[in-house]
Amino acid sequence: EPEVTQTPSHQVTQMGQEVILRCVPISNHLYFYWYRQILGQKVEFLVSFYNNEISEKSEIFDDQFSVERPDGSNFTLKIRSTKLEDSAMYFCASGGGAGNQPQHFGDGTRLSIL
Amino acid sequence: AQSVTQPDIHITVSEGASLELRCNYSYGATPYLFWYVQSPGQGLQLLLKYFSGDTLVQGIKGFEAEFKRSQSSFNLRKPSVHWSDAAEYFCAVGAGGAQKLVFGQGTRLTINP
């Protein structure tokens, strides 16, 4: 069964540094998402992406965040200047978008900001 | 705005016992409802979904859930749990397959041998 893959599984970064989290969505899906889960808290929506542009973003997704689909397969989340509070598990998801297809999630990238 | 409440943060059941995890949602239109499971260090795996039609939906691993519009609930059930069911369970609501998901706080399930 096709799956969403994320790299790296764990990223440790100094505060203030830029970080890029990578995702390969399921190949025939049209919608892409990033969510995050701070330790012990609920999973929160960050951004959705369709047709090469952001379709919706949350209040969390401020100017420090950006997303890109640089080629036909990858979907990236960039945090320009990381803060301690960016430490979380970041999940990528993709969905077909047609009809009632649910979102499929990757295993996540654990981001630790020092 | 959409919201999801999972009233039970932690539930412990004995292996072989039945299970019900509660989920209440708030949404202005017909919701799309999901249950995901997260094992330690893993991603979110879809257990089941409700979009329309039969209010009792079957999922993977022997789980089922019942949509009750009058109670704004979508409780997850399993007649007999296995030790491998120990995990975190998340209920989520969406406006449609392409829309963002709003998750509940999660319920951590512990299985006693």
CSV table of N, CA and C in Angstrom, one decimal, chain B residues 23-33 50-56 65-75 93-94:
chain,number,residue,atom,x,y,z
B,23,CYS,N,-16.0,10.3,21.8
B,23,CYS,CA,-15.6,11.4,21.0
B,23,CYS,C,-16.9,12.2,20.7
B,24,ASN,N,-16.8,13.5,21.1
B,24,ASN,CA,-17.9,14.4,20.7
B,24,ASN,C,-17.3,15.5,19.9
B,25,TYR,N,-18.1,16.0,18.9
B,25,TYR,CA,-17.6,17.0,18.0
B,25,TYR,C,-18.6,18.1,18.0
B,26,SER,N,-18.1,19.2,17.5
B,26,SER,CA,-18.9,20.4,17.2
B,26,SER,C,-18.6,20.9,15.8
B,27,TYR,N,-19.7,20.9,15.0
B,27,TYR,CA,-19.5,21.2,13.6
B,27,TYR,C,-20.8,21.7,13.0
B,28,GLY,N,-20.8,22.7,12.2
B,28,GLY,CA,-22.1,23.3,11.8
B,28,GLY,C,-22.8,22.5,10.7
B,29,ALA,N,-22.1,21.7,10.0
B,29,ALA,CA,-22.7,21.0,8.9
B,29,ALA,C,-22.5,19.5,9.1
B,30,THR,N,-22.8,18.7,8.1
B,30,THR,CA,-22.6,17.3,8.2
B,30,THR,C,-21.1,17.1,8.3
B,31,PRO,N,-20.6,16.4,9.3
B,31,PRO,CA,-19.2,16.3,9.5
B,31,PRO,C,-18.6,15.0,8.8
B,32,TYR,N,-17.4,15.1,8.5
B,32,TYR,CA,-16.6,14.0,8.1
B,32,TYR,C,-15.8,13.6,9.4
B,33,LEU,N,-16.0,12.4,9.8
B,33,LEU,CA,-15.4,12.0,11.1
B,33,LEU,C,-14.4,10.8,10.9
B,50,TYR,N,-16.2,8.1,8.7
B,50,TYR,CA,-17.6,8.3,8.4
B,50,TYR,C,-17.8,9.5,7.5
B,51,PHE,N,-18.4,9.3,6.4
B,51,PHE,CA,-18.7,10.4,5.5
B,51,PHE,C,-20.2,10.6,5.4
B,52,SER,N,-20.9,9.5,5.2
B,52,SER,CA,-22.4,9.5,5.0
B,52,SER,C,-22.9,8.1,5.0
B,53,GLY,N,-24.2,7.9,5.0
B,53,GLY,CA,-24.8,6.6,4.9
B,53,GLY,C,-24.9,5.9,6.2
B,54,ASP,N,-24.6,4.6,6.3
B,54,ASP,CA,-24.8,3.8,7.4
B,54,ASP,C,-24.0,4.4,8.6
B,55,THR,N,-24.7,4.6,9.7
B,55,THR,CA,-24.0,5.3,10.8
B,55,THR,C,-23.1,4.4,11.6
B,56,LEU,N,-23.1,3.1,11.4
B,56,LEU,CA,-22.2,2.2,12.0
B,56,LEU,C,-21.1,1.9,11.0
B,65,ALA,N,-17.2,2.2,14.8
B,65,ALA,CA,-17.6,3.4,15.4
B,65,ALA,C,-19.0,3.7,14.9
B,66,GLU,N,-19.7,4.4,15.8
B,66,GLU,CA,-21.1,4.7,15.5
B,66,GLU,C,-21.3,6.2,15.5
B,67,PHE,N,-21.8,6.8,14.5
B,67,PHE,CA,-22.2,8.2,14.4
B,67,PHE,C,-23.6,8.4,14.9
B,68,LYS,N,-23.7,9.3,15.9
B,68,LYS,CA,-25.0,9.7,16.4
B,68,LYS,C,-25.1,11.2,16.3
B,69,ARG,N,-25.9,11.6,15.4
B,69,ARG,CA,-26.0,13.0,15.1
B,69,ARG,C,-26.7,13.7,16.3
B,70,SER,N,-27.6,13.1,16.9
B,70,SER,CA,-28.4,13.7,18.0
B,70,SER,C,-27.5,14.0,19.2
B,71,GLN,N,-26.5,13.2,19.3
B,71,GLN,CA,-25.6,13.4,20.5
B,71,GLN,C,-24.2,14.0,20.0
B,72,SER,N,-24.1,14.3,18.8
B,72,SER,CA,-22.8,14.8,18.2
B,72,SER,C,-21.7,13.9,18.7
B,73,SER,N,-21.8,12.6,18.5
B,73,SER,CA,-20.8,11.7,19.0
B,73,SER,C,-20.4,10.8,17.9
B,74,PHE,N,-19.2,10.3,18.1
B,74,PHE,CA,-18.6,9.3,17.1
B,74,PHE,C,-17.7,8.4,18.0
B,75,ASN,N,-18.3,7.5,18.8
B,75,ASN,CA,-17.6,6.7,19.7
B,75,ASN,C,-17.0,5.5,19.0
B,93,VAL,N,-12.3,15.6,13.1
B,93,VAL,CA,-13.5,16.0,12.2
B,93,VAL,C,-12.9,16.9,11.1
B,94,GLY,N,-13.5,16.7,9.9
B,94,GLY,CA,-13.2,17.5,8.8
B,94,GLY,C,-14.4,18.0,8.0
